[in-house]
Each structure stands twice: as C-alpha cells, then as structure tokens.
GROMACS .gro file of C-alpha atoms in nm:
model
  404
    1MET     CA    1   3.393  -2.897   0.228
    2SER     CA    2   3.604  -3.201   0.152
    3ARG     CA    3   3.738  -3.053  -0.172
    4VAL     CA    4   3.852  -2.740   0.014
    5LEU     CA    5   4.029  -2.943   0.283
    6ARG     CA    6   4.189  -3.192   0.050
    7ARG     CA    7   4.371  -2.932  -0.154
    8THR     CA    8   4.473  -2.692   0.118
    9ALA     CA    9   4.735  -2.704   0.388
   10PHE     CA   10   4.692  -2.926   0.691
   11ILE     CA   11   4.989  -2.869   0.920
   12ALA     CA   12   5.230  -2.648   0.728
   13CYS     CA   13   5.601  -2.673   0.698
   14ALA     CA   14   5.807  -2.418   0.889
   15GLY     CA   15   5.873  -2.113   0.679
   16VAL     CA   16   5.603  -2.130   0.415
   17ALA     CA   17   5.244  -2.249   0.375
   18LEU     CA   18   5.276  -2.558   0.159
   19LEU     CA   19   5.038  -2.815   0.026
   20ILE     CA   20   4.929  -3.121   0.218
   21GLY     CA   21   5.210  -3.289   0.405
   22CYS     CA   22   5.462  -3.028   0.293
   23GLY     CA   23   5.484  -3.212  -0.035
   24SER     CA   24   5.657  -2.929  -0.221
   25SER     CA   25   5.949  -2.950   0.015
   26SER     CA   26   6.159  -3.225  -0.138
   27PRO     CA   27   6.405  -3.410   0.084
   28ALA     CA   28   6.736  -3.222   0.091
   29PRO     CA   29   7.096  -3.327   0.166
   30LEU     CA   30   7.193  -3.279   0.528
   31ASP     CA   31   7.415  -2.975   0.593
   32ARG     CA   32   7.463  -2.927   0.964
   33ALA     CA   33   7.587  -2.601   1.113
   34THR     CA   34   7.671  -2.579   1.480
   35ASP     CA   35   7.638  -2.207   1.545
   36ALA     CA   36   7.390  -2.109   1.814
   37HIS     CA   37   7.231  -1.764   1.851
   38GLY     CA   38   7.540  -1.579   1.741
   39GLY     CA   39   7.520  -1.734   1.424
   40GLY     CA   40   3.694  -0.556   1.344
   41VAL     CA   41   3.907  -0.334   1.136
   42GLY     CA   42   4.103  -0.082   1.335
   43SER     CA   43   4.088  -0.260   1.670
   44GLY     CA   44   4.455  -0.223   1.761
   45GLY     CA   45   4.620  -0.074   2.067
   46VAL     CA   46   4.962  -0.055   2.221
   47GLY     CA   47   5.037  -0.194   2.565
   48SER     CA   48   4.805  -0.281   2.851
   49ALA     CA   49   4.809   0.080   2.964
   50GLY     CA   50   4.651   0.204   2.643
   51ALA     CA   51   4.750   0.316   2.297
   52GLY     CA   52   5.103   0.443   2.264
   53SER     CA   53   5.233   0.309   2.596
   54ALA     CA   54   5.578   0.166   2.651
   55ASP     CA   55   5.608  -0.196   2.742
   56PRO     CA   56   5.621  -0.190   3.124
   57GLY     CA   57   5.828  -0.508   3.128
   58ASP     CA   58   6.112  -0.356   2.921
   59ALA     CA   59   6.372  -0.197   3.149
   60ASN     CA   60   6.559  -0.071   2.840
   61ALA     CA   61   6.263   0.109   2.686
   62ALA     CA   62   6.378   0.407   2.485
   63PRO     CA   63   6.218   0.725   2.621
   64ASP     CA   64   6.186   0.886   2.277
   65VAL     CA   65   6.000   0.603   2.104
   66ASP     CA   66   5.673   0.729   1.956
   67CYS     CA   67   5.455   0.435   2.046
   68ASP     CA   68   5.138   0.614   1.937
   69GLY     CA   69   5.276   0.678   1.590
   70LEU     CA   70   5.413   0.328   1.561
   71SER     CA   71   5.078   0.185   1.665
   72ALA     CA   72   4.897   0.375   1.390
   73GLU     CA   73   5.145   0.262   1.126
   74LEU     CA   74   5.131  -0.102   1.231
   75GLN     CA   75   4.753  -0.099   1.236
   76GLY     CA   76   4.750   0.056   0.891
   77ALA     CA   77   4.982  -0.213   0.757
   78LEU     CA   78   4.768  -0.487   0.907
   79ASP     CA   79   4.448  -0.341   0.763
   80ALA     CA   80   4.613  -0.317   0.423
   81ALA     CA   81   4.739  -0.676   0.440
   82VAL     CA   82   4.394  -0.815   0.525
   83GLU     CA   83   4.246  -0.625   0.232
   84ALA     CA   84   4.522  -0.724  -0.012
   85GLN     CA   85   4.502  -1.093   0.071
   86ARG     CA   86   4.124  -1.088   0.095
   87LEU     CA   87   4.142  -1.244   0.441
   88PRO     CA   88   3.845  -1.282   0.670
   89GLY     CA   89   4.068  -1.141   0.948
   90ALA     CA   90   4.399  -1.137   1.126
   91ALA     CA   91   4.549  -1.050   1.463
   92ALA     CA   92   4.904  -0.938   1.528
   93ALA     CA   93   5.143  -0.855   1.808
   94VAL     CA   94   5.465  -0.651   1.789
   95SER     CA   95   5.710  -0.589   2.072
   96THR     CA   96   6.011  -0.367   2.005
   97GLY     CA   97   6.196  -0.061   2.129
   98GLY     CA   98   5.995  -0.045   2.445
   99CYS     CA   99   5.659  -0.048   2.267
  100ARG     CA  100   5.411  -0.335   2.272
  101TRP     CA  101   5.133  -0.330   2.013
  102LEU     CA  102   4.836  -0.567   1.976
  103GLY     CA  103   4.613  -0.522   1.673
  104ALA     CA  104   4.338  -0.689   1.476
  105ALA     CA  105   4.160  -0.640   1.146
  106GLY     CA  106   3.863  -0.799   0.971
  107VAL     CA  107   3.623  -1.054   1.123
  108ALA     CA  108   3.641  -1.351   1.354
  109ASP     CA  109   3.308  -1.482   1.229
  110ALA     CA  110   3.222  -1.394   0.868
  111GLU     CA  111   2.862  -1.517   0.887
  112ASP     CA  112   2.767  -1.300   1.186
  113ASN     CA  113   3.018  -1.022   1.099
  114VAL     CA  114   3.189  -1.036   1.443
  115ALA     CA  115   3.490  -0.808   1.449
  116MET     CA  116   3.828  -0.966   1.517
  117GLN     CA  117   3.985  -0.871   1.851
  118PRO     CA  118   4.360  -0.856   1.929
  119ASP     CA  119   4.339  -1.125   2.198
  120ASP     CA  120   4.122  -1.375   2.004
  121LEU     CA  121   4.216  -1.743   2.004
  122PHE     CA  122   4.348  -1.916   1.692
  123ARG     CA  123   4.465  -2.263   1.598
  124VAL     CA  124   4.838  -2.218   1.545
  125GLY     CA  125   4.936  -2.542   1.369
  126SER     CA  126   5.306  -2.629   1.361
  127ILE     CA  127   5.408  -2.365   1.613
  128THR     CA  128   5.314  -2.650   1.845
  129LYS     CA  129   5.642  -2.814   1.748
  130SER     CA  130   5.846  -2.550   1.933
  131PHE     CA  131   5.655  -2.625   2.254
  132VAL     CA  132   5.709  -3.000   2.222
  133ALA     CA  133   6.080  -2.957   2.146
  134ALA     CA  134   6.114  -2.739   2.458
  135LEU     CA  135   5.966  -3.023   2.664
  136ALA     CA  136   6.211  -3.272   2.519
  137LEU     CA  137   6.503  -3.042   2.599
  138MET     CA  138   6.383  -2.996   2.958
  139LEU     CA  139   6.374  -3.375   3.002
  140HIS     CA  140   6.716  -3.397   2.839
  141ALA     CA  141   6.852  -3.144   3.094
  142GLU     CA  142   6.717  -3.362   3.376
  143GLY     CA  143   6.876  -3.678   3.237
  144ARG     CA  144   6.537  -3.838   3.167
  145LEU     CA  145   6.614  -3.876   2.800
  146SER     CA  146   6.911  -3.824   2.572
  147LEU     CA  147   6.885  -3.659   2.232
  148ASP     CA  148   7.104  -3.940   2.106
  149ASP     CA  149   6.874  -4.216   2.233
  150ALA     CA  150   6.710  -4.434   1.972
  151VAL     CA  151   6.337  -4.363   1.954
  152SER     CA  152   6.274  -4.737   1.983
  153ARG     CA  153   6.375  -4.700   2.350
  154TYR     CA  154   6.052  -4.503   2.403
  155VAL     CA  155   5.813  -4.581   2.118
  156ASP     CA  156   5.719  -4.906   1.948
  157GLY     CA  157   5.617  -4.935   1.581
  158VAL     CA  158   5.849  -4.668   1.436
  159PRO     CA  159   6.013  -4.795   1.114
  160ARG     CA  160   6.392  -4.828   1.180
  161GLY     CA  161   6.328  -4.683   1.524
  162GLU     CA  162   6.646  -4.840   1.655
  163GLN     CA  163   6.842  -4.631   1.400
  164ILE     CA  164   6.658  -4.300   1.445
  165SER     CA  165   6.763  -4.071   1.736
  166VAL     CA  166   6.543  -3.836   1.929
  167ARG     CA  167   6.746  -3.549   1.784
  168GLN     CA  168   6.666  -3.663   1.429
  169ILE     CA  169   6.298  -3.668   1.515
  170LEU     CA  170   6.314  -3.311   1.646
  171ASN     CA  171   6.510  -3.164   1.354
  172HIS     CA  172   6.333  -3.358   1.075
  173THR     CA  173   6.632  -3.562   0.964
  174SER     CA  174   6.474  -3.899   1.044
  175GLY     CA  175   6.357  -3.965   0.688
  176LEU     CA  176   6.014  -4.077   0.813
  177PHE     CA  177   5.725  -4.034   0.575
  178ASP     CA  178   5.477  -3.757   0.658
  179PHE     CA  179   5.138  -3.910   0.742
  180THR     CA  180   4.963  -3.600   0.608
  181SER     CA  181   5.086  -3.704   0.260
  182CYS     CA  182   4.885  -4.027   0.285
  183ASP     CA  183   4.566  -4.044   0.081
  184GLU     CA  184   4.445  -4.299   0.335
  185PHE     CA  185   4.466  -4.042   0.610
  186TRP     CA  186   4.264  -3.785   0.419
  187SER     CA  187   4.002  -4.032   0.308
  188ALA     CA  188   3.948  -4.149   0.667
  189ALA     CA  189   3.956  -3.798   0.814
  190LEU     CA  190   3.707  -3.657   0.571
  191ASP     CA  191   3.478  -3.959   0.584
  192ASP     CA  192   3.451  -3.929   0.962
  193PRO     CA  193   3.551  -3.578   1.084
  194THR     CA  194   3.469  -3.673   1.444
  195HIS     CA  195   3.712  -3.967   1.452
  196ARG     CA  196   3.959  -3.935   1.744
  197TRP     CA  197   4.298  -4.031   1.612
  198THR     CA  198   4.553  -4.207   1.828
  199PRO     CA  199   4.922  -4.135   1.780
  200ALA     CA  200   4.972  -4.504   1.703
  201GLU     CA  201   4.727  -4.479   1.413
  202LEU     CA  202   4.912  -4.180   1.268
  203VAL     CA  203   5.253  -4.347   1.305
  204ALA     CA  204   5.116  -4.664   1.141
  205LEU     CA  205   5.007  -4.462   0.838
  206ALA     CA  206   5.359  -4.325   0.800
  207ALA     CA  207   5.504  -4.672   0.856
  208SER     CA  208   5.304  -4.804   0.560
  209LYS     CA  209   5.504  -4.582   0.323
  210PRO     CA  210   5.872  -4.596   0.229
  211PRO     CA  211   6.104  -4.351   0.409
  212TYR     CA  212   6.244  -4.048   0.227
  213PHE     CA  213   6.607  -4.143   0.307
  214GLU     CA  214   6.824  -4.320   0.558
  215PRO     CA  215   6.824  -4.160   0.909
  216GLY     CA  216   7.050  -3.853   0.923
  217GLN     CA  217   7.108  -3.845   0.545
  218GLY     CA  218   6.880  -3.554   0.457
  219PHE     CA  219   6.611  -3.314   0.568
  220ALA     CA  220   6.238  -3.366   0.507
  221TYR     CA  221   5.977  -3.183   0.715
  222SER     CA  222   5.740  -3.452   0.847
  223ASN     CA  223   5.454  -3.415   1.090
  224THR     CA  224   5.507  -3.778   1.182
  225ASN     CA  225   5.826  -3.675   1.364
  226TYR     CA  226   5.634  -3.465   1.616
  227ILE     CA  227   5.363  -3.719   1.673
  228ILE     CA  228   5.648  -3.948   1.776
  229ALA     CA  229   5.814  -3.666   1.978
  230GLY     CA  230   5.495  -3.641   2.186
  231LEU     CA  231   5.511  -4.015   2.257
  232VAL     CA  232   5.877  -3.987   2.350
  233VAL     CA  233   5.823  -3.716   2.613
  234GLU     CA  234   5.528  -3.904   2.756
  235ALA     CA  235   5.734  -4.223   2.788
  236ALA     CA  236   6.036  -4.039   2.933
  237SER     CA  237   5.832  -3.842   3.184
  238GLY     CA  238   5.552  -4.086   3.266
  239GLU     CA  239   5.300  -3.800   3.225
  240PRO     CA  240   5.040  -3.716   2.960
  241VAL     CA  241   5.179  -3.463   2.716
  242GLY     CA  242   4.899  -3.213   2.770
  243GLU     CA  243   4.960  -3.205   3.147
  244LEU     CA  244   5.333  -3.182   3.090
  245LEU     CA  245   5.301  -2.888   2.850
  246ARG     CA  246   5.085  -2.700   3.098
  247ALA     CA  247   5.308  -2.765   3.401
  248ARG     CA  248   5.646  -2.720   3.231
  249VAL     CA  249   5.588  -2.460   2.956
  250ILE     CA  250   5.244  -2.290   2.953
  251GLU     CA  251   5.225  -2.194   3.321
  252PRO     CA  252   5.596  -2.105   3.374
  253ALA     CA  253   5.586  -1.881   3.065
  254GLU     CA  254   5.259  -1.725   3.191
  255LEU     CA  255   5.064  -1.807   2.877
  256ALA     CA  256   4.713  -1.741   2.996
  257HIS     CA  257   4.530  -1.826   2.672
  258THR     CA  258   4.718  -2.130   2.537
  259TYR     CA  259   4.613  -2.496   2.542
  260LEU     CA  260   4.664  -2.818   2.352
  261ASP     CA  261   4.332  -2.889   2.185
  262GLY     CA  262   4.213  -3.245   2.230
  263ALA     CA  263   4.434  -3.298   2.532
  264GLU     CA  264   4.284  -3.023   2.749
  265ALA     CA  265   3.940  -2.865   2.790
  266ALA     CA  266   3.883  -2.603   2.520
  267VAL     CA  267   3.891  -2.239   2.621
  268PRO     CA  268   3.596  -2.033   2.484
  269GLY     CA  269   3.672  -1.780   2.219
  270LEU     CA  270   3.825  -1.969   1.922
  271VAL     CA  271   3.768  -1.763   1.609
  272HIS     CA  272   3.617  -1.922   1.297
  273GLY     CA  273   3.867  -2.056   1.045
  274TYR     CA  274   3.801  -2.065   0.672
  275GLY     CA  275   3.899  -2.213   0.339
  276ARG     CA  276   3.794  -2.097  -0.006
  277SER     CA  277   3.591  -2.293  -0.265
  278ARG     CA  278   3.503  -2.128  -0.597
  279GLY     CA  279   3.590  -1.792  -0.443
  280GLN     CA  280   3.356  -1.837  -0.146
  281LEU     CA  281   3.456  -1.877   0.221
  282VAL     CA  282   3.388  -2.218   0.373
  283ASP     CA  283   3.395  -2.257   0.751
  284THR     CA  284   3.650  -2.530   0.834
  285THR     CA  285   3.702  -2.449   1.201
  286SER     CA  286   3.612  -2.798   1.323
  287ALA     CA  287   3.642  -2.990   0.997
  288ILE     CA  288   3.871  -3.256   1.145
  289ASP     CA  289   3.917  -3.364   1.506
  290PRO     CA  290   4.224  -3.193   1.662
  291SER     CA  291   4.365  -3.533   1.757
  292ALA     CA  292   4.466  -3.561   1.391
  293ALA     CA  293   4.717  -3.283   1.454
  294GLY     CA  294   4.815  -3.376   1.809
  295THR     CA  295   5.165  -3.281   1.917
  296ALA     CA  296   5.248  -3.186   1.556
  297GLY     CA  297   4.996  -2.900   1.543
  298ALA     CA  298   4.695  -2.895   1.780
  299LEU     CA  299   4.793  -2.594   1.995
  300VAL     CA  300   4.550  -2.301   2.037
  301SER     CA  301   4.690  -1.962   2.139
  302THR     CA  302   4.693  -1.584   2.092
  303THR     CA  303   4.938  -1.338   1.940
  304GLY     CA  304   5.039  -1.208   2.282
  305ASP     CA  305   5.100  -1.554   2.427
  306LEU     CA  306   5.315  -1.664   2.133
  307THR     CA  307   5.523  -1.350   2.140
  308ARG     CA  308   5.584  -1.406   2.509
  309PHE     CA  309   5.667  -1.774   2.455
  310TYR     CA  310   5.940  -1.722   2.200
  311ARG     CA  311   6.101  -1.449   2.405
  312LYS     CA  312   6.108  -1.671   2.712
  313LEU     CA  313   6.224  -1.970   2.508
  314LEU     CA  314   6.521  -1.777   2.368
  315ASP     CA  315   6.620  -1.562   2.667
  316GLY     CA  316   6.701  -1.853   2.901
  317THR     CA  317   6.382  -1.838   3.108
  318LEU     CA  318   6.267  -2.186   3.003
  319LEU     CA  319   6.594  -2.350   2.897
  320GLY     CA  320   6.948  -2.347   3.021
  321PRO     CA  321   7.256  -2.256   2.809
  322ALA     CA  322   7.330  -2.613   2.707
  323GLU     CA  323   6.972  -2.675   2.596
  324LEU     CA  324   6.963  -2.342   2.411
  325ALA     CA  325   7.272  -2.448   2.222
  326GLU     CA  326   7.099  -2.774   2.123
  327LEU     CA  327   6.781  -2.587   2.030
  328THR     CA  328   6.976  -2.368   1.791
  329THR     CA  329   7.204  -2.623   1.630
  330TRP     CA  330   7.090  -2.589   1.271
  331VAL     CA  331   7.054  -2.820   0.976
  332ASP     CA  332   6.999  -2.684   0.628
  333ALA     CA  333   6.625  -2.651   0.563
  334PRO     CA  334   6.512  -2.534   0.219
  335LEU     CA  335   6.168  -2.417   0.330
  336GLY     CA  336   6.092  -2.090   0.158
  337GLU     CA  337   6.248  -1.805   0.357
  338VAL     CA  338   6.366  -2.045   0.629
  339ASN     CA  339   6.729  -2.139   0.583
  340GLY     CA  340   6.789  -2.342   0.896
  341TYR     CA  341   6.600  -2.575   1.130
  342GLY     CA  342   6.704  -2.653   1.487
  343LEU     CA  343   6.498  -2.853   1.733
  344GLY     CA  344   6.140  -2.739   1.667
  345LEU     CA  345   6.274  -2.396   1.573
  346SER     CA  346   6.317  -2.219   1.237
  347ARG     CA  347   6.583  -1.964   1.144
  348ARG     CA  348   6.538  -1.705   0.876
  349GLU     CA  349   6.696  -1.379   0.761
  350SER     CA  350   6.496  -1.056   0.772
  351GLN     CA  351   6.543  -0.684   0.763
  352LEU     CA  352   6.540  -0.697   1.145
  353GLY     CA  353   6.833  -0.945   1.145
  354VAL     CA  354   6.828  -1.319   1.205
  355GLU     CA  355   6.491  -1.432   1.334
  356TYR     CA  356   6.397  -1.744   1.531
  357GLY     CA  357   6.050  -1.890   1.558
  358HIS     CA  358   5.809  -2.105   1.356
  359ASP     CA  359   5.526  -2.098   1.107
  360GLY     CA  360   5.216  -2.309   1.096
  361SER     CA  361   4.906  -2.393   0.899
  362ILE     CA  362   4.611  -2.609   0.988
  363TRP     CA  363   4.259  -2.631   0.859
  364GLY     CA  364   4.117  -2.277   0.859
  365PHE     CA  365   4.427  -2.102   0.993
  366THR     CA  366   4.786  -1.993   0.924
  367SER     CA  367   5.037  -1.852   1.171
  368SER     CA  368   5.387  -1.703   1.195
  369SER     CA  369   5.577  -1.598   1.507
  370TYR     CA  370   5.941  -1.479   1.512
  371HIS     CA  371   6.184  -1.307   1.744
  372ALA     CA  372   6.491  -1.118   1.620
  373ILE     CA  373   6.737  -1.127   1.909
  374ASP     CA  374   6.983  -0.863   1.787
  375SER     CA  375   6.714  -0.600   1.728
  376ASP     CA  376   6.498  -0.723   2.020
  377ALA     CA  377   6.192  -0.725   1.797
  378SER     CA  378   5.912  -0.983   1.808
  379ILE     CA  379   5.627  -1.020   1.559
  380THR     CA  380   5.341  -1.267   1.566
  381VAL     CA  381   5.062  -1.285   1.304
  382LEU     CA  382   4.761  -1.519   1.317
  383VAL     CA  383   4.520  -1.547   1.020
  384ASN     CA  384   4.187  -1.726   0.996
  385LEU     CA  385   4.219  -1.841   0.636
  386GLU     CA  386   4.414  -2.160   0.555
  387SER     CA  387   4.546  -2.013   0.228
  388GLY     CA  388   4.648  -1.689   0.397
  389ASP     CA  389   5.014  -1.585   0.415
  390ALA     CA  390   5.088  -1.492   0.776
  391GLY     CA  391   5.463  -1.487   0.711
  392ARG     CA  392   5.417  -1.220   0.446
  393ILE     CA  393   5.237  -1.002   0.697
  394VAL     CA  394   5.524  -1.052   0.945
  395ASP     CA  395   5.754  -0.907   0.678
  396GLU     CA  396   5.520  -0.618   0.610
  397LEU     CA  397   5.508  -0.528   0.980
  398SER     CA  398   5.885  -0.560   0.989
  399ASN     CA  399   5.902  -0.297   0.717
  400VAL     CA  400   5.714  -0.056   0.940
  401LEU     CA  401   5.968  -0.108   1.219
  402ILE     CA  402   6.267  -0.025   0.999
  403MET     CA  403   6.116   0.280   0.831
  404PRO     CA  404   6.294   0.603   0.929
   0.00000   0.00000   0.00000
C-alpha cells in the first residue's frame, strides 16, 4: 500500500492531477490580471422528477430541450470514459439548458461489486480550497479580516509571516513550500496512518524547507497555504473551521451531503477509493487520516452538492459583488488546462466558454467541478481512482453538450 500512496497524488493542484505536492508545477513568474467574470453502469437519470425532466429551479428552461435524449448521450459518454480509463467507477452531474442530469458508472466497492450511484459520497480533495476561500471572503466583507493583513497577525510559526498577506495565501503567491513535497511527511503518514495531524505540525514541515520565492514574486501551488488559511479564518472568527463551514457555506447553500472529514462526524455512504499497484486495484480509502488534508483537501461531497455550490458561489448567493471581484482577480497559473487562479478558484477555457471551479485529488479519488457562466452549464465529475482523470471526463461531457 505504501508504494501506491507514495507515488500517486495526495492533494492535487488545480487543473491537473499531478504528483505528490504538485511537484511538476514549477514556480512561475507572477502575472496578475484584474478582470472578474467578464474576463453500477447505466445508473443515470435527469432531474428529481425522473429521466428527461427539466430542472424545476431554472426559470429560463428552454421548452424544446430534449432532456431524455441528452441524458442518454451523457450516460453513454460517462460509461465510455470509465471503460477507457479503466476506472472502478465515477459519478457525474450536468446542469444546462433547463436539464439536470445525475449519472454514475462502474462500482463504488470493487471487492463486493457494489454499483456506483449518482448521489454517492466521494473525497473531493482540493475542491475544499474554494470553500475555505469563500469563508475568508465572508469574514473580509464583515471587516473581521483584511486580505492585505499579514498572516502573522493570525497565525504563529509561518516563515516570513509578517511579509505574506492573506491574499497571497489564498492565491498561492506566498512562496511557501508545500508540505506534501516533504519526504518527512510521507514517512510519518505511512508509518502511522492513524496519526491525527495538527495544522501546526503541517506548517512546521513546510517551515523546515526553503521557500520557492519571495512573497508575491511568483506562483506555486502549495497545500500549506490552505492549512494556514484554515487557521486564519479560525483566528479571525473565533470559531472552529468545521462549524464555520457548516454555518456559513454548507447550510446556506443547501448542501445536504457535504462535510469536512475529521472536523465533523462522518456521513455514511463514502465510496471506496483506489490506487493501482502492478495493475491491481488497492483500496486506499482510509490510508491516511483526513487531518493530513485538513482545510487543504478533507471535504467529502457529492456531484449534486458541488454543482450547486459553484453556482451559488458565482451567482452572488454566498458572496457580494466586491467579494466576487476579489474571488475572480486572477494570477497566471500554469497548471495544465488552468490558465488563471483567483482566491481558491481556477479559471480555464473550454468549448462551453470560460469555466470557473476547481480540481482535486486525494488518496483514492480525483475530482473536477466547473461552471461556465456564459453558457450557464455546470459539470462535476468524481472518480474513485487516484490516477483517474476527472477533468478529462468533464471535457468529454462538455463535448456532448455542444454536439448539434
């Protein structure tokens, strides 16, 4: 098991599943842009009212949309993707043109051959970062923290914390070393998989290594940033981050199946996650305690909840106009298909137009969730294989939506 975990992704960089600690994403020069928005197999179904139904929450639903036909095409594409990538399973959600489709393919438990269901729970890795950034922006709106505050105002033990701003933590321009690139972290995590990590331990690991660059002088995706971000919002609010997430984001967005693992009681129904060793599946669902991911990647959710979250994050339900502008102030981010990173949010080009969301990878799982504002299309894909390519499936489902 340790050989599988050591060479596969832990908490992936936005935009592409990369090796441990996002090591293949070299630090890049900082290029800030200030434009906001303007700049089992066959188990799918559409809508809560049954296959082929229009989304009842979409007042602009087109009356001539063939939701039944779209459902069949999306399910076929998902089935084909699971087969092509040799995945144990995957679940997906698509919302567009008045149709809402939830689908699944493959298995949630390979040993007992349990079919995947559209509303199954997955670890979603770095998608957690969008939730934590939303919290920070809410506190910013209330004057409880400033994005330009030094992190040393809230958190002790951060190297050059007096020079690093909260904003630089949230958009990965701090230069802080990624603790998931530390051999010491992996040795300890694999020697004692039940060890409960404290944020201070994870920050100390990063502090033992030299920074990538001076604060604000480049971009380097680092999970350390979001461990610190969790500590910042706790210090600014005086509340535990798990309780804050539930009260300020999860419940207001009506996310019925989402929780921060390790900070809240687990909800039954988490699918099994897998790695591969010598061509064989290895169950890595609980290979490391979720505290090792914390506010950088410990969230558990469903395709439906994540699709709802990004829509509400971007439509002004959760954040006001000023905070949305901060959220979508981009720095150049050379992360695969991602070409910009805001505050816990990725931007990428697609055939549906500019998309906003995030990708994630954690032991046993990969994830990708994006919303294209101009085309009003949302796609979320969750995969229970840590070497799976959820983002590729997002693109394949996008192709279905643009077919004549």
